Short mmCIF file of C-alpha atoms in Angstrom, two decimals:
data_model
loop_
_atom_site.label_atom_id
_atom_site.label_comp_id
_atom_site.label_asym_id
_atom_site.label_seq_id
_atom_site.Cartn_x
_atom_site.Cartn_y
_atom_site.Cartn_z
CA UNK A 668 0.99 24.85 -10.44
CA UNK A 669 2.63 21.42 -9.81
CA UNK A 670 6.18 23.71 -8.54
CA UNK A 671 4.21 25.70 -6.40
CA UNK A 672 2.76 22.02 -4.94
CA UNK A 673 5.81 20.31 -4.63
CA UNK A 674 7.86 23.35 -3.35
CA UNK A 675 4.66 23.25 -0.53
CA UNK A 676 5.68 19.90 -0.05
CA UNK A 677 9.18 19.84 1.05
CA UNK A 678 12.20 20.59 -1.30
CA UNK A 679 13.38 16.83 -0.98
CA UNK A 680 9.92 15.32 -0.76
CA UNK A 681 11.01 14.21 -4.68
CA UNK A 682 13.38 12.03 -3.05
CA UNK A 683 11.91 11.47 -0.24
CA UNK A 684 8.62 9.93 -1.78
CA UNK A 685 10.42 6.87 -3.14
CA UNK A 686 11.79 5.83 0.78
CA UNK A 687 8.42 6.00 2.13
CA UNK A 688 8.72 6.04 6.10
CA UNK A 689 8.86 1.76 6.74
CA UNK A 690 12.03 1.96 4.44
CA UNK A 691 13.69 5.35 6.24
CA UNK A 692 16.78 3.01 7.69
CA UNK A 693 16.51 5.15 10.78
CA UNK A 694 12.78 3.68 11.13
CA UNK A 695 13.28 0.23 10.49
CA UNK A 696 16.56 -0.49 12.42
CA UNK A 697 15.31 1.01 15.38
CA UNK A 698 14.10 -1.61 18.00
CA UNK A 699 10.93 0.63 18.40
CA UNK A 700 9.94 -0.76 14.77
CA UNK A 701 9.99 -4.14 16.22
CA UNK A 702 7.73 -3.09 19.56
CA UNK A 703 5.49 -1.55 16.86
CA UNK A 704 4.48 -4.50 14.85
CA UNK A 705 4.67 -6.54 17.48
CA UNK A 706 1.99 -4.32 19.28
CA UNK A 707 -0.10 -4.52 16.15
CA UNK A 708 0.49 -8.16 14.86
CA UNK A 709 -1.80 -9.73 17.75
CA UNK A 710 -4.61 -7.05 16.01
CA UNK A 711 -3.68 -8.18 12.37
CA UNK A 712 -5.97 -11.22 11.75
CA UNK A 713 -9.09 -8.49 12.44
CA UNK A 714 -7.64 -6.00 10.37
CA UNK A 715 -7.16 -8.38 7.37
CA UNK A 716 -10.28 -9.92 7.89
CA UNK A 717 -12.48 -6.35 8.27
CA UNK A 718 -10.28 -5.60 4.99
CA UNK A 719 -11.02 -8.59 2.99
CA UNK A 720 -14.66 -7.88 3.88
CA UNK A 721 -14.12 -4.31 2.01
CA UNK A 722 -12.29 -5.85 -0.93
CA UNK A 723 -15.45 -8.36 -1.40
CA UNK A 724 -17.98 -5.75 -0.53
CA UNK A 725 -16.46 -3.20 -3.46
CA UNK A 726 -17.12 -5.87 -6.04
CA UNK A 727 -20.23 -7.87 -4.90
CA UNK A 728 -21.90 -4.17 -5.07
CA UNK A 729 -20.86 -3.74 -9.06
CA UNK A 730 -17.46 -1.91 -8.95
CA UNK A 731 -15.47 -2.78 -11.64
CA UNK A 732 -11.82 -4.58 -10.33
CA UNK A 733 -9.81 -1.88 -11.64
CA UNK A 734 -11.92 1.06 -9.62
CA UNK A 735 -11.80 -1.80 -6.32
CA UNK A 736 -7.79 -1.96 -6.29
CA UNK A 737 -7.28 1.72 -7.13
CA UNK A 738 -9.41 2.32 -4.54
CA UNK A 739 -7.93 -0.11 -2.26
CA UNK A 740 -4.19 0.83 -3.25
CA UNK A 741 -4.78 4.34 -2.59
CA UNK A 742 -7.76 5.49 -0.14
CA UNK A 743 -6.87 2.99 2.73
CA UNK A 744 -9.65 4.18 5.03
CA UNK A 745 -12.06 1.06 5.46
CA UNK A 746 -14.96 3.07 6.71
CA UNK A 747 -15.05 5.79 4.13
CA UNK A 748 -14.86 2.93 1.43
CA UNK A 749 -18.03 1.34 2.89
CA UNK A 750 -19.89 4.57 2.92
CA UNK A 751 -18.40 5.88 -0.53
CA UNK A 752 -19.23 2.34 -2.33
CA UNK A 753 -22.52 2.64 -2.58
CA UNK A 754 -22.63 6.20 -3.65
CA UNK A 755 -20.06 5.43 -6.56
CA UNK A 756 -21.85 2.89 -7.89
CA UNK A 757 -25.19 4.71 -7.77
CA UNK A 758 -23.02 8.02 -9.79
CA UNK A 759 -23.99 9.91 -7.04
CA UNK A 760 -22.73 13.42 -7.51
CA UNK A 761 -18.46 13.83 -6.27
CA UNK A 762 -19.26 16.87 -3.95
CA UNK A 763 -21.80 14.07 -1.79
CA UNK A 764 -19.55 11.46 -2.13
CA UNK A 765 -16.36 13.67 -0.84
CA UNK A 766 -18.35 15.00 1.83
CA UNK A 767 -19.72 11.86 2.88
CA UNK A 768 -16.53 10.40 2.97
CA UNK A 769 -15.23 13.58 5.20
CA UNK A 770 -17.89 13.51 7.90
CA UNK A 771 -17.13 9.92 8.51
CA UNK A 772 -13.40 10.25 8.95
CA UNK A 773 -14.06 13.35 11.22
CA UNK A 774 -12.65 11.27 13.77
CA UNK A 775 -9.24 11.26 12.46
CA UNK A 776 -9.26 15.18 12.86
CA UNK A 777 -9.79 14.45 16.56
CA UNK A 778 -7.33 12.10 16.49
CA UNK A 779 -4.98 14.71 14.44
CA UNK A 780 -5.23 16.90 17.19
CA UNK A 781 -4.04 14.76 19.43
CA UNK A 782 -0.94 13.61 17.43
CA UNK A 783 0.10 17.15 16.44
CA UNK A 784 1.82 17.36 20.05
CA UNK A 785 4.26 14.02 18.93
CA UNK A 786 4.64 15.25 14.97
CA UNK A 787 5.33 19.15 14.83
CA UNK A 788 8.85 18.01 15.22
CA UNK A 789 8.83 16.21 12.10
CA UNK A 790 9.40 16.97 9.00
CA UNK A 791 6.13 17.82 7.01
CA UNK A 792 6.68 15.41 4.20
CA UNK A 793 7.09 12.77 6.78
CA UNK A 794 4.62 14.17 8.99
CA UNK A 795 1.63 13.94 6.22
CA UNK A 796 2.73 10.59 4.95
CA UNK A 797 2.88 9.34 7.99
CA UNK A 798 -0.42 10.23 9.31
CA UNK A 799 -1.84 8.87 5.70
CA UNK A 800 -0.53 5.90 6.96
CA UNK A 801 -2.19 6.51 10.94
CA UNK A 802 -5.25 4.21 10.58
CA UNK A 803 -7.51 3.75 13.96
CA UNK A 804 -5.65 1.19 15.34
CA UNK A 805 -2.28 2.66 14.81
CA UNK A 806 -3.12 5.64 16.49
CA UNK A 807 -4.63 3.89 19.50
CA UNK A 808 -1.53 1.85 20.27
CA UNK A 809 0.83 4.64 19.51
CA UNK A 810 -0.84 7.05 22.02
CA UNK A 811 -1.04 4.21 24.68
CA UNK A 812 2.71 3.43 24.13
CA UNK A 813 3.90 7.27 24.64
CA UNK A 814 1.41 8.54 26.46
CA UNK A 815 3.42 12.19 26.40
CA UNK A 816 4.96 13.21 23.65
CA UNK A 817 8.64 12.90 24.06
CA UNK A 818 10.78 16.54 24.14
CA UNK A 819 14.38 15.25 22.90
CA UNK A 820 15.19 13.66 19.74
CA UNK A 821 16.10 10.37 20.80
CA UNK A 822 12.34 9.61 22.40
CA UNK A 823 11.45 11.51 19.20
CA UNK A 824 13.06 8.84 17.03
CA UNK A 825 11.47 6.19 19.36
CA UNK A 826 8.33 7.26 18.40
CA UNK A 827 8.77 7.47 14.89
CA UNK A 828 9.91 4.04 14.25
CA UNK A 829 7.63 3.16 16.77
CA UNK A 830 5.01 4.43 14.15
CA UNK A 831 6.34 3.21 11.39
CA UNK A 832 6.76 -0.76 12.90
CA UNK A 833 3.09 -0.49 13.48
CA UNK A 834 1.71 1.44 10.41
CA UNK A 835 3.93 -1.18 8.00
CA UNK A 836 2.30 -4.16 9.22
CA UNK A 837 -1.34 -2.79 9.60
CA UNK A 838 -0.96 -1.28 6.28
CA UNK A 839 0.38 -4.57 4.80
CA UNK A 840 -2.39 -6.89 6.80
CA UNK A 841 -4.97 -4.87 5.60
CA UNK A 842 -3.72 -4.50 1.31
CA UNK A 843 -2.76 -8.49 0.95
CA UNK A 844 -6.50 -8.74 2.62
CA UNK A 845 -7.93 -6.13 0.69
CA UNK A 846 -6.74 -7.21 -2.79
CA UNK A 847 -7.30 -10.78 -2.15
CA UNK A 848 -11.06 -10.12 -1.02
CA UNK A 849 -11.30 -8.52 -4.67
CA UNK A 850 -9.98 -11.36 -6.16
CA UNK A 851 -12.34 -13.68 -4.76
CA UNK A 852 -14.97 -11.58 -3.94
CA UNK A 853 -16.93 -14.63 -6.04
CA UNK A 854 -16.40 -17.47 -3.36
CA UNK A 855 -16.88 -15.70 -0.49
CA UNK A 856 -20.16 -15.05 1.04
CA UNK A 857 -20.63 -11.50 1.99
CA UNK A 858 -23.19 -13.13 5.29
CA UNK A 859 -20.30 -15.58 6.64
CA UNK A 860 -19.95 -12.99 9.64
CA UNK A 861 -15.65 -12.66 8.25
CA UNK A 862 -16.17 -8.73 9.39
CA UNK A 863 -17.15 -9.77 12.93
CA UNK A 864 -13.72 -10.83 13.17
CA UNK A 865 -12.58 -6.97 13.14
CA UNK A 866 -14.84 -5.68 15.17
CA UNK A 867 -13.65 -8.36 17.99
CA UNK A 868 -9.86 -6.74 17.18
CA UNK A 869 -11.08 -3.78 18.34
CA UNK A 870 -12.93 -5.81 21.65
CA UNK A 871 -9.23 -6.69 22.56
CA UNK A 872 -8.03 -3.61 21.87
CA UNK A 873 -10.56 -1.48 24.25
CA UNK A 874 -10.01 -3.82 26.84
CA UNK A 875 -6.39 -3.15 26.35
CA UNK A 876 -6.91 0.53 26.83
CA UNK A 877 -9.40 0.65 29.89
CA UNK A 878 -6.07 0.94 32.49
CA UNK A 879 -7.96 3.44 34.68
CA UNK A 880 -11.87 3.83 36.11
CA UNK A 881 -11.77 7.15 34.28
CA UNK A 882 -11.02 5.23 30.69
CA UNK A 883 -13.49 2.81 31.90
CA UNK A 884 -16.09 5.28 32.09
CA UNK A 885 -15.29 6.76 28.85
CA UNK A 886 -15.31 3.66 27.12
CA UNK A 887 -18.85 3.23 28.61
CA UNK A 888 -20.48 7.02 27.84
CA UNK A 889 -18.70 6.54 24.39
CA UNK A 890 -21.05 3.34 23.51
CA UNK A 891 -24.09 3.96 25.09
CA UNK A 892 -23.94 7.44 23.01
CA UNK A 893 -23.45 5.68 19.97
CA UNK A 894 -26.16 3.60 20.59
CA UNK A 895 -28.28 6.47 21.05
CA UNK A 896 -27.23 8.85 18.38
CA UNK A 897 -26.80 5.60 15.87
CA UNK A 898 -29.54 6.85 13.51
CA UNK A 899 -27.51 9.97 12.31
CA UNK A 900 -26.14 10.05 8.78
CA UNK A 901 -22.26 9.90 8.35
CA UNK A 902 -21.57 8.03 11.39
CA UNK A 903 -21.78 11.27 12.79
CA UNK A 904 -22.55 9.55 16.16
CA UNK A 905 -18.75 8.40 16.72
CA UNK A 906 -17.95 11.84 16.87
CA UNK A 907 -20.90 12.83 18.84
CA UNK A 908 -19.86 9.91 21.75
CA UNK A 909 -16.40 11.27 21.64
CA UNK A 910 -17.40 14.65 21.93
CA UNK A 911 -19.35 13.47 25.31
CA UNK A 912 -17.26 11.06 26.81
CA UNK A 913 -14.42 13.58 26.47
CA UNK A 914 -16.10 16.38 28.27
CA UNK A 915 -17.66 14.20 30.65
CA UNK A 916 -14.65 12.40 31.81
CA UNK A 917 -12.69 15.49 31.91
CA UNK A 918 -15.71 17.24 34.19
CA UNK A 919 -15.13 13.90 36.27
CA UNK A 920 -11.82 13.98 36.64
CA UNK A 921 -11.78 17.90 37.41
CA UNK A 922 -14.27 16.83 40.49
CA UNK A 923 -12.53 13.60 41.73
CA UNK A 924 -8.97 13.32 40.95
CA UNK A 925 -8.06 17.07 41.48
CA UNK A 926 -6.61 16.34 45.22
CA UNK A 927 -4.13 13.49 44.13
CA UNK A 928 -3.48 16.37 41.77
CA UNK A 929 -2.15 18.73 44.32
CA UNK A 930 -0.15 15.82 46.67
CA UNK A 931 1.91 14.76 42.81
CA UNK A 932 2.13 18.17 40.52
CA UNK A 933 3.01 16.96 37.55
CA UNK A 934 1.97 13.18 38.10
CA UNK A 935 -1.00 13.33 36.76
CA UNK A 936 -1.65 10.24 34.17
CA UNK A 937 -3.25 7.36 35.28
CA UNK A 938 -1.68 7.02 39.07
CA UNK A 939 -5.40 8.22 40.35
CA UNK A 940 -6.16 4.94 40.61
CA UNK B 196 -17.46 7.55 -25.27
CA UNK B 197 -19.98 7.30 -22.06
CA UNK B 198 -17.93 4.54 -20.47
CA UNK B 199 -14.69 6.11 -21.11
CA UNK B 200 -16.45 9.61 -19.50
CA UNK B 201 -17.51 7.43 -16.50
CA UNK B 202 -14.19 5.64 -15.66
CA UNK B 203 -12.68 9.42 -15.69
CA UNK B 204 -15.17 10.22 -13.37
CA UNK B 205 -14.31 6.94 -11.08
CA UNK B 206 -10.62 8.20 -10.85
CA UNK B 207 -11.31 11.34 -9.82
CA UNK B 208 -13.93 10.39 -7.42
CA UNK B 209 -11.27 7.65 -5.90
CA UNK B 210 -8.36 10.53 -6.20
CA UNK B 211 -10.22 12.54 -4.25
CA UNK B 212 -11.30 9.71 -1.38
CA UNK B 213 -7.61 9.18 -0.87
CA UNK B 214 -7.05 13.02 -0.83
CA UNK B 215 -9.31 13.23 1.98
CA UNK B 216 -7.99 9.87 3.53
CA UNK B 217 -4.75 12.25 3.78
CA UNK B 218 -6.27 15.45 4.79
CA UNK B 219 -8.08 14.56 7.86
CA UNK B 220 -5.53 12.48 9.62
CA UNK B 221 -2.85 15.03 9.29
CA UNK B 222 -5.85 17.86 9.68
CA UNK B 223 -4.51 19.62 12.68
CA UNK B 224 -0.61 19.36 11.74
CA UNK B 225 -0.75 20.54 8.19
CA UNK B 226 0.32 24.03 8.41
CA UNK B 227 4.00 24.84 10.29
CA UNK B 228 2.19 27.97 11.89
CA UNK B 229 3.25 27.48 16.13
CA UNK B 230 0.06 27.37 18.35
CA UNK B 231 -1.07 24.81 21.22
CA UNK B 232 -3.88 23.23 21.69
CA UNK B 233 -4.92 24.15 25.63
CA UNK B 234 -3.81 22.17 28.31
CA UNK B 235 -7.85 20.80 29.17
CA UNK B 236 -8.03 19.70 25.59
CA UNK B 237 -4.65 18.30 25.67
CA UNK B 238 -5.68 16.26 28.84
CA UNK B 239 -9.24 15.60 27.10
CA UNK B 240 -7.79 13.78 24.33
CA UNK B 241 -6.24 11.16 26.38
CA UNK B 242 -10.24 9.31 26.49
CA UNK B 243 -10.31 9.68 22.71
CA UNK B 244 -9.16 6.35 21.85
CA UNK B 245 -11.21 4.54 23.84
CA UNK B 246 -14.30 6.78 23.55
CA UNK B 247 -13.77 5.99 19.49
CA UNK B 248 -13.61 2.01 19.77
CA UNK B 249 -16.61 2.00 22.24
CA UNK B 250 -18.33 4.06 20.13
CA UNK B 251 -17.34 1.92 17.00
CA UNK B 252 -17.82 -1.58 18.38
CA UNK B 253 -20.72 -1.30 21.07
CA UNK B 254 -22.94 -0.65 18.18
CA UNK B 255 -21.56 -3.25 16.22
CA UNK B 256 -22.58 -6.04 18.99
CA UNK B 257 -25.69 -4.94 20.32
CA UNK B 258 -27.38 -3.31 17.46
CA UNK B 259 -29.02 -5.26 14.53
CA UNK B 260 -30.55 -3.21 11.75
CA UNK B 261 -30.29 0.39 12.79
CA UNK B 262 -32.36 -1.27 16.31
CA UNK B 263 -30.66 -2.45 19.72
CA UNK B 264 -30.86 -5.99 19.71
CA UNK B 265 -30.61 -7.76 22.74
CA UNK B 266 -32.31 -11.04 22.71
CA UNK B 267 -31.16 -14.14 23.70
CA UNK B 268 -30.17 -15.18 20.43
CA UNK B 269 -27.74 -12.28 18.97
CA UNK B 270 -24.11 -14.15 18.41
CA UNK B 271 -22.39 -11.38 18.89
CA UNK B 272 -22.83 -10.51 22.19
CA UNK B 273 -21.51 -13.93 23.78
CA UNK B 274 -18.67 -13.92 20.95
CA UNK B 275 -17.37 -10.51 22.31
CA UNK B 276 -17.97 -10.80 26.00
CA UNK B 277 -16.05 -14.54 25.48
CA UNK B 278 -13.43 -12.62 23.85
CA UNK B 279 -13.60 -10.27 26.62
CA UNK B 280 -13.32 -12.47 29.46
CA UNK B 281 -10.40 -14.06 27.67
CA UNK B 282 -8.93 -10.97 27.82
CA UNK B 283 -8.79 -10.30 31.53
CA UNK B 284 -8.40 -13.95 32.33
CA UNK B 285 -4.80 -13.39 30.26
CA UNK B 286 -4.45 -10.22 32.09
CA UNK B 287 -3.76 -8.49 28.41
CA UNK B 288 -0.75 -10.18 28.12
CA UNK B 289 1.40 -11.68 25.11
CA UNK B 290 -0.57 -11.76 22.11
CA UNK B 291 -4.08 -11.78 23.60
CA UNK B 292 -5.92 -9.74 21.23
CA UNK B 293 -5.47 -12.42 18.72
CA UNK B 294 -6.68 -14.76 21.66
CA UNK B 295 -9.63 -12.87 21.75
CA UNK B 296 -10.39 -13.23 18.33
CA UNK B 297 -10.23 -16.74 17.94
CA UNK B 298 -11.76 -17.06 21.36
CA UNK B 299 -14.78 -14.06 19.98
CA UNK B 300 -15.01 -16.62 16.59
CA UNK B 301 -14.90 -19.38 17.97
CA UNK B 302 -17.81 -18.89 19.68
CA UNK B 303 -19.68 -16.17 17.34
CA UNK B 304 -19.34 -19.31 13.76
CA UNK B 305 -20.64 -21.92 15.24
CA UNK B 306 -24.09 -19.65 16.23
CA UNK B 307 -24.22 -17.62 13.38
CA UNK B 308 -23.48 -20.08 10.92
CA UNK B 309 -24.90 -22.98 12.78
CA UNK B 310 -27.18 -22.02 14.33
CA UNK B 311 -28.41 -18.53 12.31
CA UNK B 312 -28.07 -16.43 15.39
CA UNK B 313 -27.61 -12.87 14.23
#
């Protein structure tokens, strides 16, 4: 069983797990690696700070420190923690847990279709680990920073170091911050707002993103619907407000923006404006 | 015997978080097998991103216990719209996310802490 599994994997994913993607030399001497964790450091503070928040959360609600780092070291999904801690500690059944865990990452399968377009190129080894490593965040600033996915290998490489600069430092902000909320999970008050400081990352970031009216308007339809649909299980309404501001900016941009269209074929990302 | 049992059980619960941590952010690019997502949807995704971290962080500011919350006296709101204005004062340049962090804290502490503002 384990051949078949690795043999899925790739034949040199044996050697390749040991130089996981930050240490690829190609990744980290490219000056894309730098642009990356540049784009990301100005996020980092939030990302350790919604991180630590996890790491105290996992043991303030009775997880033992050995089930907190494991499932720090290895899960690295802060939103699926939060709604799997509870569950683990209560012994809920795995099948409830797993899928509860599933719905609310449901937007990374969104977000997975969006990247397959930039990663088919890759190999699969580096393809999966690197979208392991894809957190929100990452994903955000990588599709802003290519907004088409490049068609010859050198924009190719771009891109993957790109990735790689900004996955290493959000996955590095968000471990030392993880591990060290765990380790003084004791002498920090879960209600001294430290969270907040994530969720205003993310402020910065949206503003960062809302180039165009369109985005503007999706960014708007994408909250209220949230608001709206907040009392669903499984965060189930962050899909639901993607879903919507999707189709509706789409419909909108079909009405509005289709003569610019026709003047530029082919010119068609955010020059509407 | 029933400790041991349950730690088991913890590993393979947490083996199984990260194994889904894995399988829905490379969902769609898993398999080799050559298809394309149509050109609408391919278009469509490009108000993902945003749509996500609305949907994520409007909630976050204006709701208080499952219930929007917008009196006079929730933190958040003047903590992110600081950070907000911060933002486009700065024009989004250098490292002005962190900027509006501090700015967003710097504002939302002092309420929440001080002053017990939600």
């Amino acid at each position: 069983m384990w051949a078949t599994a690795l043999r899925w994997v790739h034949p040199v994913s044996i050697l390749e797990i040991s130089v996981v993607m930050f240490f690829i030399k190609e990744n980290y001497s490219h000056p894309s690696f730098k642009l990356g964790i540049k784009d990301i450091s100005s996020a980092a503070p939030g990302i350790a700070a919604w991180g630590m928040m996890i790491g105290v959360a996992m043991i303030q609600s009775g997880m033992s420190v050995f089930d907190s780092v494991l499932m720090t070291l290895i899960v690295f999904a802060g939103s699926s923690q939060l709604a799997a801690i509870p569950l683990l500690v209560a012994g809920a059944p795995l099948w409830v847990i797993w899928a509860t865990a599933f719905c609310v990452n449901l937007r990374f399968v969104v977000f997975s279709a969006h990247l397959r377009a930039y990663m088919m190129s890759w190999p699969r080894w580096q393809r999966l680990l690197a979208a392991y490593l894809t957190a929100d965040l990452s994903y955000v600033q990588f599709v802003k920073r290519f907004e088409r996915p490049a068609t010859e290998l050198t924009g190719q490489r771009s891109e993957q170091a790109y990735l790689a600069g900004n996955c290493f430092l959000n996955w590095a902000s968000w471990m030392i911050a993880s591990l060290l909320g765990i380790a003084l999970a004791h002498y920090i008050p879960a209600d001294w707002g430290l969270g907040f400081a994530g969720v205003l990352a993310l402020v910065g970031v949206t503003c960062s993103l809302a180039t165009s009216t369109l985005k503007r308007i999706s960014s708007l339809i994408g909250g209220v619907v949230a608001v709206l649909f907040f009392t669903l299980p499984l965060k189930l309404n962050i899909l639901i407000a993607i879903a919507c501001s999707v189709f509706l900016c789409l419909t909108l941009e079909m009405l509005f923006v289709r003569y610019k269209r026709t003047v530029a074929p082919g010119e068609d990302g955010d020059t509407y404006e | 015997m029933g400790t041991r049992m349950n730690e088991f059980w913890h590993i393979i619960c947490i083996l199984g978080l990260a194994l889904i941590t894995l399988i829905t952010r490379s969902f769609f690019f898993i398999s080799e097998r050559q298809w394309q997502l149509p050109a609408w949807a391919q278009r469509g995704l490009q108000f993902a991103p945003i749509a996500a971290l609305s949907a994520v962080i409007i909630p976050e500011i204006f709701m208080f216990h499952a219930q929007v919350s917008m009196p006079l006296t929730n933190a958040r709101i003047y903590a992110a719209l600081g950070g907000a204005i911060f933002f486009v004062v700065r024009k989004g340049r250098g490292q002005v996310v962190l900027g509006t962090i501090l700015v967003g804290m710097a504002i939302y502490l002092p309420l929440h802490l001080g002053l017990g503002w939600s």
